Amino acid sequence: MSNHAVNKAPDTPPSAMDKFLNLIERAGNKIPDPALLFFWGLIIVWGLSALFSQFQFELIHPVTGTAIEVKNLLTGQSLAEFLAGMVKTFTGFAPLGIVLVAMLGVGVAEASGFINTGLKKMLNVTPAKLLTPMLILVAIVSHTAADAGYVLVIPLGGIIFHAAGRHPLAGIAAAFAGVSGGFSANFIPSGIDPLLAGFTESAAQILDKDYVVNPLSNLMFTGFSSLLVIAVGWYVTEKIIEPRLKNTPIDEDAEEAPDLASFTAIESKAFNRAGIAMLVGIFALIAAVYPETSPLRSPEGEVTAFTAPLMQSIVPLIFILFVIPGVIYGRVAGTFKQSSDIIKAMSATMGTMGGYIVMSFFCAQFLAAFTQSNLGTLLALSGADLLKAMNLPGQITIVGMILLTATVNLLIGSSSAKWALIGPIFVPMLMAVGISPELTQAAYRVGDSVSNIVSPLMVFFPLVVVYTQRYVKSSGIGTLASMMMPYSIALLICWTAFLLIYWTIGIPLGVSAPYSYSM
């Protein structure tokens, strides 16, 4: 089935929206795979290092106090060092281990059915008047289960709206806005937090080799952002999308509205026991941290300091807090009949991470070369000088960062790939003008989220089109994009303003996350 399938009369010219989306899709299809982008980026860095190593620069490194010198990476010695360190560069790549460990735990909870049942229960007990905000809330929370939102919550949105007598496409749109438009909004830590923090830390260390970014550095901002995304999505769904869909009839042979009033006894029993186990684990962790002499605290007795073992154990804790209830649910529900089933669930999750691992290999080599050449430092300090000369307020700089990210997002779908590409440039550049890596990361997360839902190059976009065609067979990419455009515009405006207000008030971004950076 073609992703362009829109049931129009042969003589109907394409709309402006269709033309725009087709242009974006054609341009995006010419962009290589992210792994190849980093490979060619490595080649370009090598060439530029050889070129710029012939010049002297007056820029002074703010930390070392010495003049910036570009290192030639195409000498025999540099190439030999590159080959000798290739494996270590890959295995030492910070985001790799962080993401894989977290996903091992989430994979068990997802494969057992624990997460899916939890999402269904949350939606099932919702009053009719709060159906829209609860659906968006569940869509946001689904980020903890990687792609569960795309394969479970979005189609469930259509089913539940249909069962409630509302247009199913509105339910699909609201869920899509929560899952993908609110990608960086969440009340609880998810895999994206340590993933982005790892890239941000690597980028910050281009300028300051000792800089550390806490995986929870944006947690408070993303938590409050969840409320914003819910409010915006609620308004757009009921005031803009549903009135427009009144003129879009549901096909006569569409799937019938189901009855979601009950669960099987075994599902409820398994979920209750697993949920209790998760709560016990959380309370046990709190009890372990509470004493001032707790080994999970820093030597100074602090909980949130970088030196505290608790802060260094965020990812292992995510792993444990998902594995335990996942195993219990699987045992009770029968999805895990023997111990090998748990290992198979982990293996299946790792199987889905193959593309990420390949991308990480080339990304690690690119970032290592980019750092060793000093091109990143040169570019950052040059850009900082330009920003200083323009004398723009920090708020305008952050808005520009959000707009740039939203634009790039139309052509490169992978969040990690985008941040790995532009993070090494913008993080140190903005550090040089006093903006912290944590604030830059927060701005990136806003821009990365708001344009997901209008990009046909987002990997799950065609899947969402298929969901809409269950109810309106003539719907296609243009149909879905036209539904999602109001969400995208509203989120871009409101979320950007929210970040600026949040910054002005001075509410903490998260754990150990300053707004400014002093060199």
Short mmCIF file of C-alpha atoms in Angstrom, two decimals:
data_model
loop_
_atom_site.label_atom_id
_atom_site.label_comp_id
_atom_site.label_asym_id
_atom_site.label_seq_id
_atom_site.Cartn_x
_atom_site.Cartn_y
_atom_site.Cartn_z
CA MET A 1 0.00 0.00 0.00
CA SER A 2 1.44 3.34 -1.00
CA ASN A 3 1.97 6.01 1.65
CA HIS A 4 0.68 8.53 -0.87
CA ALA A 5 -2.66 6.81 -1.31
CA VAL A 6 -5.27 9.55 -1.15
CA ASN A 7 -8.66 8.86 -2.72
CA LYS A 8 -9.12 11.91 -4.93
CA ALA A 9 -10.71 12.44 -8.27
CA PRO A 10 -8.19 12.11 -11.14
CA ASP A 11 -8.57 15.77 -12.10
CA THR A 12 -8.19 17.09 -8.56
CA PRO A 13 -4.90 18.99 -8.32
CA PRO A 14 -2.73 18.32 -5.26
CA SER A 15 -3.23 20.73 -2.40
CA ALA A 16 -0.53 23.09 -1.18
CA MET A 17 -0.08 20.81 1.82
CA ASP A 18 0.46 17.76 -0.40
CA LYS A 19 3.00 19.67 -2.50
CA PHE A 20 4.90 20.77 0.60
CA LEU A 21 4.95 17.30 2.12
CA ASN A 22 6.00 15.70 -1.15
CA LEU A 23 8.88 18.19 -1.42
CA ILE A 24 10.02 17.42 2.12
CA GLU A 25 9.77 13.67 1.48
CA ARG A 26 11.78 13.84 -1.76
CA ALA A 27 14.47 15.93 -0.10
CA GLY A 28 14.57 13.68 2.94
CA ASN A 29 14.82 10.49 0.88
CA LYS A 30 18.09 11.79 -0.57
CA ILE A 31 19.67 12.02 2.88
CA PRO A 32 21.77 8.93 3.68
CA ASP A 33 21.17 6.70 6.68
CA PRO A 34 22.40 8.33 9.95
CA ALA A 35 25.24 5.81 10.20
CA LEU A 36 26.44 6.86 6.76
CA LEU A 37 26.09 10.51 7.72
CA PHE A 38 28.57 9.96 10.53
CA PHE A 39 30.89 7.98 8.26
CA TRP A 40 31.01 10.79 5.73
CA GLY A 41 31.25 13.27 8.60
CA LEU A 42 34.38 11.41 9.76
CA ILE A 43 35.91 11.68 6.28
CA ILE A 44 35.08 15.40 6.13
CA VAL A 45 36.60 16.00 9.59
CA TRP A 46 39.80 14.28 8.50
CA GLY A 47 40.00 16.44 5.39
CA LEU A 48 39.22 19.68 7.22
CA SER A 49 41.73 18.85 9.95
CA ALA A 50 44.46 18.48 7.33
CA LEU A 51 43.43 21.77 5.72
CA PHE A 52 43.02 23.94 8.83
CA SER A 53 46.11 22.54 10.53
CA GLN A 54 48.07 24.67 8.06
CA PHE A 55 46.73 27.87 9.62
CA GLN A 56 47.28 29.67 12.89
CA PHE A 57 44.37 31.12 14.84
CA GLU A 58 44.19 33.92 17.39
CA LEU A 59 41.36 32.30 19.32
CA ILE A 60 42.33 31.44 22.91
CA HIS A 61 40.93 28.38 24.66
CA PRO A 62 39.02 29.72 27.68
CA VAL A 63 40.11 26.83 29.93
CA THR A 64 43.75 26.18 28.97
CA GLY A 65 44.57 29.77 28.00
CA THR A 66 46.48 28.60 24.91
CA ALA A 67 45.88 29.40 21.24
CA ILE A 68 43.63 26.99 19.36
CA GLU A 69 45.55 24.63 17.09
CA VAL A 70 43.84 22.23 14.69
CA LYS A 71 45.39 18.76 14.75
CA ASN A 72 45.99 17.03 11.41
CA LEU A 73 44.31 13.61 11.60
CA LEU A 74 45.64 12.42 8.25
CA THR A 75 49.23 11.94 9.38
CA GLY A 76 50.56 8.41 9.66
CA GLN A 77 50.77 8.62 13.43
CA SER A 78 47.19 9.95 13.79
CA LEU A 79 45.76 7.24 11.54
CA ALA A 80 47.66 4.55 13.45
CA GLU A 81 46.26 5.92 16.74
CA PHE A 82 42.78 5.95 15.21
CA LEU A 83 42.99 2.26 14.26
CA ALA A 84 44.48 1.27 17.61
CA GLY A 85 41.77 3.07 19.55
CA MET A 86 38.76 2.27 17.33
CA VAL A 87 37.35 -0.50 19.55
CA LYS A 88 37.94 1.42 22.78
CA THR A 89 36.33 4.50 21.26
CA PHE A 90 33.23 2.47 20.44
CA THR A 91 32.92 0.56 23.72
CA GLY A 92 33.62 3.73 25.70
CA PHE A 93 30.91 5.70 23.90
CA ALA A 94 28.79 6.97 26.82
CA PRO A 95 25.29 6.79 25.27
CA LEU A 96 25.73 3.17 24.13
CA GLY A 97 25.85 1.36 27.45
CA ILE A 98 23.37 3.73 29.06
CA VAL A 99 20.66 3.05 26.49
CA LEU A 100 21.24 -0.70 26.18
CA VAL A 101 21.09 -1.30 29.94
CA ALA A 102 17.90 0.75 30.35
CA MET A 103 16.25 -1.01 27.40
CA LEU A 104 17.01 -4.46 28.82
CA GLY A 105 14.70 -3.73 31.76
CA VAL A 106 12.01 -1.97 29.76
CA GLY A 107 12.06 -4.81 27.22
CA VAL A 108 11.20 -7.37 29.90
CA ALA A 109 8.33 -5.26 31.24
CA GLU A 110 6.99 -4.72 27.72
CA ALA A 111 7.31 -8.33 26.55
CA SER A 112 5.58 -9.64 29.66
CA GLY A 113 2.53 -7.45 29.03
CA PHE A 114 2.93 -5.42 32.24
CA ILE A 115 3.22 -2.05 30.47
CA ASN A 116 0.45 -2.75 27.96
CA THR A 117 -2.01 -3.78 30.68
CA GLY A 118 -1.10 -0.72 32.74
CA LEU A 119 -1.81 1.60 29.82
CA LYS A 120 -5.15 -0.07 29.12
CA LYS A 121 -6.19 0.18 32.77
CA MET A 122 -5.37 3.89 32.86
CA LEU A 123 -7.55 4.53 29.84
CA ASN A 124 -10.36 2.23 30.95
CA VAL A 125 -11.14 4.02 34.25
CA THR A 126 -11.26 7.51 32.72
CA PRO A 127 -14.49 9.61 32.88
CA ALA A 128 -15.88 10.58 29.46
CA LYS A 129 -15.19 14.31 29.98
CA LEU A 130 -11.51 13.60 30.72
CA LEU A 131 -11.00 11.09 27.93
CA THR A 132 -8.88 13.43 25.78
CA PRO A 133 -6.43 14.61 28.47
CA MET A 134 -6.10 11.10 29.91
CA LEU A 135 -5.33 9.68 26.47
CA ILE A 136 -2.61 12.31 25.95
CA LEU A 137 -1.26 11.63 29.45
CA VAL A 138 -1.02 7.90 28.76
CA ALA A 139 0.64 8.66 25.41
CA ILE A 140 3.26 10.73 27.21
CA VAL A 141 3.89 8.08 29.88
CA SER A 142 4.25 5.43 27.15
CA HIS A 143 7.71 6.85 26.35
CA THR A 144 9.06 4.71 29.17
CA ALA A 145 8.34 1.70 26.95
CA ALA A 146 10.23 2.96 23.91
CA ASP A 147 7.91 2.46 20.90
CA ALA A 148 4.95 1.05 22.85
CA GLY A 149 3.06 4.31 22.34
CA TYR A 150 3.17 3.99 18.55
CA VAL A 151 2.06 0.38 18.43
CA LEU A 152 -0.39 0.41 21.34
CA VAL A 153 -1.59 3.85 22.50
CA ILE A 154 -2.19 5.45 19.09
CA PRO A 155 -4.44 2.65 17.73
CA LEU A 156 -6.09 2.44 21.18
CA GLY A 157 -6.85 6.15 20.89
CA GLY A 158 -8.92 5.50 17.78
CA ILE A 159 -10.62 2.48 19.36
CA ILE A 160 -11.55 4.27 22.58
CA PHE A 161 -12.84 7.42 20.85
CA HIS A 162 -14.89 5.24 18.52
CA ALA A 163 -16.32 3.33 21.48
CA ALA A 164 -17.20 6.66 23.15
CA GLY A 165 -19.14 7.82 20.08
CA ARG A 166 -16.49 10.31 19.00
CA HIS A 167 -14.57 10.41 15.73
CA PRO A 168 -11.81 7.77 15.88
CA LEU A 169 -9.42 9.93 13.83
CA ALA A 170 -9.55 12.54 16.60
CA GLY A 171 -8.45 9.88 19.08
CA ILE A 172 -5.60 8.84 16.80
CA ALA A 173 -4.53 12.48 16.39
CA ALA A 174 -4.64 13.20 20.13
CA ALA A 175 -2.62 10.07 20.94
CA PHE A 176 -0.11 10.84 18.18
CA ALA A 177 0.28 14.37 19.55
CA GLY A 178 1.03 12.94 23.00
CA VAL A 179 3.37 10.16 21.91
CA SER A 180 5.37 12.04 19.30
CA GLY A 181 4.52 15.74 19.63
CA GLY A 182 5.14 15.46 23.36
CA PHE A 183 8.15 13.20 22.90
CA SER A 184 10.29 15.18 25.36
CA ALA A 185 7.57 15.62 27.97
CA ASN A 186 7.32 13.07 30.75
CA PHE A 187 6.73 12.93 34.49
CA ILE A 188 9.08 10.02 35.00
CA PRO A 189 12.55 9.21 33.63
CA SER A 190 12.65 7.34 30.33
CA GLY A 191 15.28 6.04 27.96
CA ILE A 192 15.51 9.39 26.15
CA ASP A 193 16.86 11.13 29.28
CA PRO A 194 20.14 9.21 29.62
CA LEU A 195 20.42 8.99 25.83
CA LEU A 196 20.39 12.75 25.27
CA ALA A 197 22.42 13.42 28.42
CA GLY A 198 25.17 11.16 27.12
CA PHE A 199 25.40 13.07 23.84
CA THR A 200 25.20 16.42 25.66
CA GLU A 201 28.00 15.44 28.01
CA SER A 202 30.22 14.32 25.12
CA ALA A 203 29.53 17.62 23.33
CA ALA A 204 30.19 19.72 26.46
CA GLN A 205 33.52 17.96 26.98
CA ILE A 206 34.72 19.36 23.66
CA LEU A 207 35.12 22.64 25.55
CA ASP A 208 35.34 21.42 29.16
CA LYS A 209 36.73 17.90 29.47
CA ASP A 210 35.53 17.55 33.07
CA TYR A 211 31.92 18.59 32.48
CA VAL A 212 29.29 16.06 33.59
CA VAL A 213 25.59 16.06 32.63
CA ASN A 214 23.15 14.32 34.96
CA PRO A 215 20.68 12.02 33.14
CA LEU A 216 17.89 13.74 35.13
CA SER A 217 19.05 17.27 34.28
CA ASN A 218 15.78 18.10 32.46
CA LEU A 219 13.39 16.06 34.61
CA MET A 220 11.50 18.96 36.25
CA PHE A 221 11.18 20.84 32.96
CA THR A 222 9.84 17.78 31.12
CA GLY A 223 7.48 17.07 34.01
CA PHE A 224 5.93 20.54 33.90
CA SER A 225 6.01 20.38 30.10
CA SER A 226 3.73 17.35 30.30
CA LEU A 227 1.01 19.55 31.77
CA LEU A 228 1.48 22.03 28.93
CA VAL A 229 1.33 19.34 26.24
CA ILE A 230 -1.82 17.87 27.79
CA ALA A 231 -3.50 21.30 27.91
CA VAL A 232 -2.53 22.25 24.35
CA GLY A 233 -3.46 18.82 22.97
CA TRP A 234 -6.79 18.88 24.81
CA TYR A 235 -7.72 22.29 23.40
CA VAL A 236 -6.61 21.54 19.82
CA THR A 237 -8.39 18.16 19.77
CA GLU A 238 -11.77 19.38 20.99
CA LYS A 239 -11.83 22.91 19.54
CA ILE A 240 -10.08 22.45 16.19
CA ILE A 241 -9.72 18.81 15.13
CA GLU A 242 -13.10 17.32 16.07
CA PRO A 243 -15.13 20.19 14.51
CA ARG A 244 -13.19 19.71 11.26
CA LEU A 245 -13.74 15.93 11.32
CA LYS A 246 -17.52 16.35 11.44
CA ASN A 247 -17.38 16.53 7.64
CA THR A 248 -15.27 13.36 7.40
CA PRO A 249 -17.59 10.33 7.47
CA ILE A 250 -16.41 7.00 8.85
CA ASP A 251 -16.49 4.23 6.26
CA GLU A 252 -19.46 1.88 6.53
CA ASP A 253 -17.19 -1.16 6.64
CA ALA A 254 -14.85 0.33 9.26
CA GLU A 255 -13.96 -1.66 12.35
CA GLU A 256 -16.78 -1.72 14.89
CA ALA A 257 -16.40 0.12 18.18
CA PRO A 258 -15.21 -2.43 20.75
CA ASP A 259 -16.17 -2.92 24.39
CA LEU A 260 -13.23 -2.15 26.63
CA ALA A 261 -15.14 -2.43 29.88
CA SER A 262 -13.29 -5.39 31.39
CA PHE A 263 -10.01 -7.23 31.71
CA THR A 264 -9.37 -10.89 32.22
CA ALA A 265 -8.98 -11.94 35.82
CA ILE A 266 -5.46 -13.19 35.19
CA GLU A 267 -4.39 -9.87 33.63
CA SER A 268 -5.71 -7.90 36.60
CA LYS A 269 -4.15 -10.28 39.10
CA ALA A 270 -0.78 -10.19 37.35
CA PHE A 271 -0.80 -6.40 37.03
CA ASN A 272 -1.75 -5.88 40.67
CA ARG A 273 1.03 -8.12 41.93
CA ALA A 274 3.59 -6.57 39.58
CA GLY A 275 2.47 -3.05 40.53
CA ILE A 276 2.84 -3.84 44.22
CA ALA A 277 6.32 -5.20 43.55
CA MET A 278 7.29 -1.97 41.76
CA LEU A 279 5.97 0.16 44.62
CA VAL A 280 7.82 -1.98 47.17
CA GLY A 281 10.99 -1.51 45.16
CA ILE A 282 10.54 2.28 45.06
CA PHE A 283 9.86 2.48 48.81
CA ALA A 284 12.86 0.23 49.50
CA LEU A 285 15.03 2.59 47.47
CA ILE A 286 13.70 5.61 49.40
CA ALA A 287 14.37 3.82 52.68
CA ALA A 288 17.90 2.99 51.58
CA VAL A 289 18.65 6.60 50.61
CA TYR A 290 16.96 8.27 53.60
CA PRO A 291 19.67 7.75 56.29
CA GLU A 292 22.34 10.46 56.21
CA THR A 293 24.98 7.72 56.35
CA SER A 294 23.49 5.86 53.36
CA PRO A 295 26.15 4.45 51.01
CA LEU A 296 23.99 5.76 48.15
CA ARG A 297 24.74 9.35 49.20
CA SER A 298 27.87 11.33 48.37
CA PRO A 299 30.71 11.54 50.92
CA GLU A 300 29.22 14.90 51.95
CA GLY A 301 25.84 13.27 52.57
CA GLU A 302 24.13 14.74 49.49
CA VAL A 303 21.67 12.74 47.37
CA THR A 304 21.72 14.68 44.12
CA ALA A 305 25.46 15.37 43.87
CA PHE A 306 27.28 13.84 40.91
CA THR A 307 29.53 11.96 43.33
CA ALA A 308 26.52 10.24 44.97
CA PRO A 309 26.32 6.56 43.96
CA LEU A 310 22.53 7.05 43.62
CA MET A 311 23.03 9.58 40.80
CA GLN A 312 25.54 7.27 39.14
CA SER A 313 23.04 4.41 39.36
CA ILE A 314 20.02 5.99 37.64
CA VAL A 315 20.17 3.69 34.62
CA PRO A 316 20.72 0.46 36.61
CA LEU A 317 17.80 1.48 38.83
CA ILE A 318 15.57 1.95 35.77
CA PHE A 319 16.64 -1.54 34.71
CA ILE A 320 15.80 -3.08 38.10
CA LEU A 321 12.49 -1.23 38.60
CA PHE A 322 11.21 -2.54 35.26
CA VAL A 323 12.67 -6.05 35.35
CA ILE A 324 11.17 -7.04 38.72
CA PRO A 325 7.50 -6.19 37.95
CA GLY A 326 7.97 -7.46 34.39
CA VAL A 327 9.12 -10.87 35.63
CA ILE A 328 6.35 -11.07 38.24
CA TYR A 329 3.67 -10.10 35.72
CA GLY A 330 5.00 -12.62 33.21
CA ARG A 331 5.03 -15.44 35.75
CA VAL A 332 1.49 -14.77 36.99
CA ALA A 333 -0.02 -14.08 33.54
CA GLY A 334 1.81 -16.99 31.94
CA THR A 335 3.71 -14.97 29.34
CA PHE A 336 6.95 -16.10 31.02
CA LYS A 337 6.64 -19.84 31.54
CA GLN A 338 10.32 -20.48 32.18
CA SER A 339 13.46 -18.49 32.93
CA SER A 340 14.63 -18.65 29.35
CA ASP A 341 11.59 -16.59 28.31
CA ILE A 342 12.96 -13.64 30.27
CA ILE A 343 16.28 -13.91 28.47
CA LYS A 344 14.45 -14.19 25.15
CA ALA A 345 12.58 -10.96 25.96
CA MET A 346 15.88 -9.18 26.62
CA SER A 347 17.36 -10.65 23.45
CA ALA A 348 14.36 -9.51 21.41
CA THR A 349 14.75 -5.99 22.76
CA MET A 350 18.44 -5.97 21.90
CA GLY A 351 17.49 -7.17 18.42
CA THR A 352 15.53 -3.96 17.90
CA MET A 353 18.59 -1.92 18.94
CA GLY A 354 20.76 -3.15 16.08
CA GLY A 355 20.38 0.01 14.03
CA TYR A 356 21.19 2.17 17.04
CA ILE A 357 24.32 0.14 17.81
CA VAL A 358 25.57 0.50 14.23
CA MET A 359 24.87 4.24 14.29
CA SER A 360 26.66 4.51 17.66
CA PHE A 361 29.80 2.90 16.21
CA PHE A 362 30.17 5.50 13.48
CA CYS A 363 28.97 8.30 15.75
CA ALA A 364 31.63 7.44 18.34
CA GLN A 365 34.40 7.54 15.72
CA PHE A 366 33.08 10.85 14.32
CA LEU A 367 32.84 12.53 17.74
CA ALA A 368 36.30 11.30 18.76
CA ALA A 369 37.83 12.73 15.56
CA PHE A 370 35.81 15.93 15.87
CA THR A 371 37.12 16.41 19.41
CA GLN A 372 40.73 15.39 18.76
CA SER A 373 41.02 17.68 15.74
CA ASN A 374 39.95 20.73 17.80
CA LEU A 375 37.60 21.66 14.97
CA GLY A 376 34.69 21.56 17.39
CA THR A 377 36.41 23.95 19.77
CA LEU A 378 37.39 26.23 16.89
CA LEU A 379 33.86 26.28 15.53
CA ALA A 380 32.32 26.79 18.97
CA LEU A 381 34.57 29.70 19.89
CA SER A 382 34.18 31.29 16.45
CA GLY A 383 30.42 31.01 16.73
CA ALA A 384 30.58 32.40 20.26
CA ASP A 385 32.53 35.41 19.01
CA LEU A 386 29.86 35.95 16.36
CA LEU A 387 27.09 35.68 18.93
CA LYS A 388 28.88 38.10 21.22
CA ALA A 389 29.33 40.54 18.34
CA MET A 390 25.61 40.30 17.51
CA ASN A 391 24.91 40.90 21.22
CA LEU A 392 21.62 38.98 21.06
CA PRO A 393 19.72 38.27 24.27
CA GLY A 394 20.05 34.69 25.45
CA GLN A 395 16.32 34.19 24.99
CA ILE A 396 16.52 34.97 21.26
CA THR A 397 19.46 32.59 20.91
CA ILE A 398 17.41 29.81 22.54
CA VAL A 399 14.41 30.52 20.28
CA GLY A 400 16.70 30.26 17.25
CA MET A 401 17.98 26.93 18.56
CA ILE A 402 14.39 25.62 18.85
CA LEU A 403 13.43 26.75 15.34
CA LEU A 404 16.58 25.28 13.82
CA THR A 405 16.00 21.94 15.52
CA ALA A 406 12.36 21.83 14.42
CA THR A 407 13.45 22.46 10.82
CA VAL A 408 16.22 19.83 10.84
CA ASN A 409 13.71 17.39 12.34
CA LEU A 410 11.72 17.46 9.09
CA LEU A 411 14.66 15.87 7.29
CA ILE A 412 16.32 13.67 9.94
CA GLY A 413 13.87 11.59 11.94
CA SER A 414 16.14 10.05 14.58
CA SER A 415 16.30 12.16 17.75
CA SER A 416 19.66 10.72 18.79
CA ALA A 417 21.13 11.17 15.32
CA LYS A 418 20.09 14.83 15.18
CA TRP A 419 21.48 15.63 18.60
CA ALA A 420 24.68 13.71 17.91
CA LEU A 421 25.12 15.83 14.76
CA ILE A 422 24.25 19.31 16.01
CA GLY A 423 25.00 18.90 19.72
CA PRO A 424 28.81 19.01 19.32
CA ILE A 425 28.39 22.37 17.56
CA PHE A 426 25.74 24.13 19.60
CA VAL A 427 26.45 22.86 23.12
CA PRO A 428 30.03 24.22 23.31
CA MET A 429 29.09 27.29 21.24
CA LEU A 430 26.39 28.29 23.71
CA MET A 431 28.62 27.36 26.65
CA ALA A 432 31.06 29.96 25.38
CA VAL A 433 28.38 32.67 25.69
CA GLY A 434 27.27 31.53 29.14
CA ILE A 435 24.36 29.16 28.37
CA SER A 436 24.58 25.78 30.11
CA PRO A 437 24.51 22.48 28.21
CA GLU A 438 21.41 21.50 30.21
CA LEU A 439 19.47 24.54 28.97
CA THR A 440 20.64 23.96 25.41
CA GLN A 441 19.48 20.34 25.70
CA ALA A 442 16.07 21.49 26.96
CA ALA A 443 15.71 23.83 23.96
CA TYR A 444 16.67 20.98 21.64
CA ARG A 445 14.05 18.71 23.19
CA VAL A 446 11.33 21.28 22.51
CA GLY A 447 12.32 21.74 18.86
CA ASP A 448 12.77 18.01 18.33
CA SER A 449 9.27 17.21 19.61
CA VAL A 450 7.03 19.78 17.97
CA SER A 451 7.71 18.89 14.33
CA ASN A 452 7.72 15.08 14.70
CA ILE A 453 4.01 14.88 13.98
CA VAL A 454 4.19 16.63 10.60
CA SER A 455 7.27 14.89 9.22
CA PRO A 456 6.51 12.04 6.79
CA LEU A 457 10.12 10.93 7.33
CA MET A 458 9.44 10.05 10.97
CA VAL A 459 9.66 6.26 10.90
CA PHE A 460 6.22 5.66 12.44
CA PHE A 461 4.38 8.25 10.32
CA PRO A 462 3.30 5.71 7.65
CA LEU A 463 2.11 3.37 10.42
CA VAL A 464 -0.16 6.09 11.82
CA VAL A 465 -1.54 6.63 8.30
CA VAL A 466 -2.49 2.95 8.28
CA TYR A 467 -4.31 3.41 11.59
CA THR A 468 -6.40 6.24 10.10
CA GLN A 469 -7.25 4.09 7.07
CA ARG A 470 -8.98 1.57 9.33
CA TYR A 471 -11.79 4.11 9.66
CA VAL A 472 -11.40 6.37 6.59
CA LYS A 473 -9.83 4.42 3.76
CA SER A 474 -9.26 7.52 1.63
CA SER A 475 -6.96 9.11 4.22
CA GLY A 476 -3.26 9.43 3.45
CA ILE A 477 -0.16 11.39 4.38
CA GLY A 478 -1.80 14.71 3.56
CA THR A 479 -4.84 13.82 5.67
CA LEU A 480 -2.75 12.97 8.70
CA ALA A 481 -0.40 15.93 8.30
CA SER A 482 -3.30 18.36 7.95
CA MET A 483 -4.76 16.97 11.21
CA MET A 484 -1.45 17.25 13.01
CA MET A 485 -0.38 20.68 11.74
CA PRO A 486 -2.50 22.60 14.32
CA TYR A 487 -0.88 20.57 17.12
CA SER A 488 2.59 21.26 15.74
CA ILE A 489 2.08 25.01 15.42
CA ALA A 490 0.37 25.33 18.82
CA LEU A 491 3.06 23.29 20.58
CA LEU A 492 5.88 25.24 18.89
CA ILE A 493 4.49 28.58 20.04
CA CYS A 494 3.29 27.56 23.50
CA TRP A 495 6.22 25.31 24.43
CA THR A 496 8.81 27.87 23.32
CA ALA A 497 7.09 30.58 25.35
CA PHE A 498 6.82 28.16 28.26
CA LEU A 499 10.59 27.51 28.26
CA LEU A 500 11.34 31.23 28.22
CA ILE A 501 8.92 31.89 31.10
CA TYR A 502 10.25 28.87 32.99
CA TRP A 503 13.79 30.22 32.56
CA THR A 504 12.78 33.73 33.64
CA ILE A 505 11.14 32.46 36.81
CA GLY A 506 14.20 30.34 37.52
CA ILE A 507 12.47 27.02 38.23
CA PRO A 508 15.12 24.25 38.25
CA LEU A 509 15.43 22.36 34.97
CA GLY A 510 16.18 19.14 36.81
CA VAL A 511 18.83 17.53 38.98
CA SER A 512 22.14 19.43 39.06
CA ALA A 513 21.15 21.53 36.06
CA PRO A 514 22.25 25.17 36.02
CA TYR A 515 21.00 27.69 33.46
CA SER A 516 24.37 29.37 32.97
CA TYR A 517 27.94 28.25 32.42
CA SER A 518 31.09 30.09 33.46
CA MET A 519 34.37 29.19 31.85
#
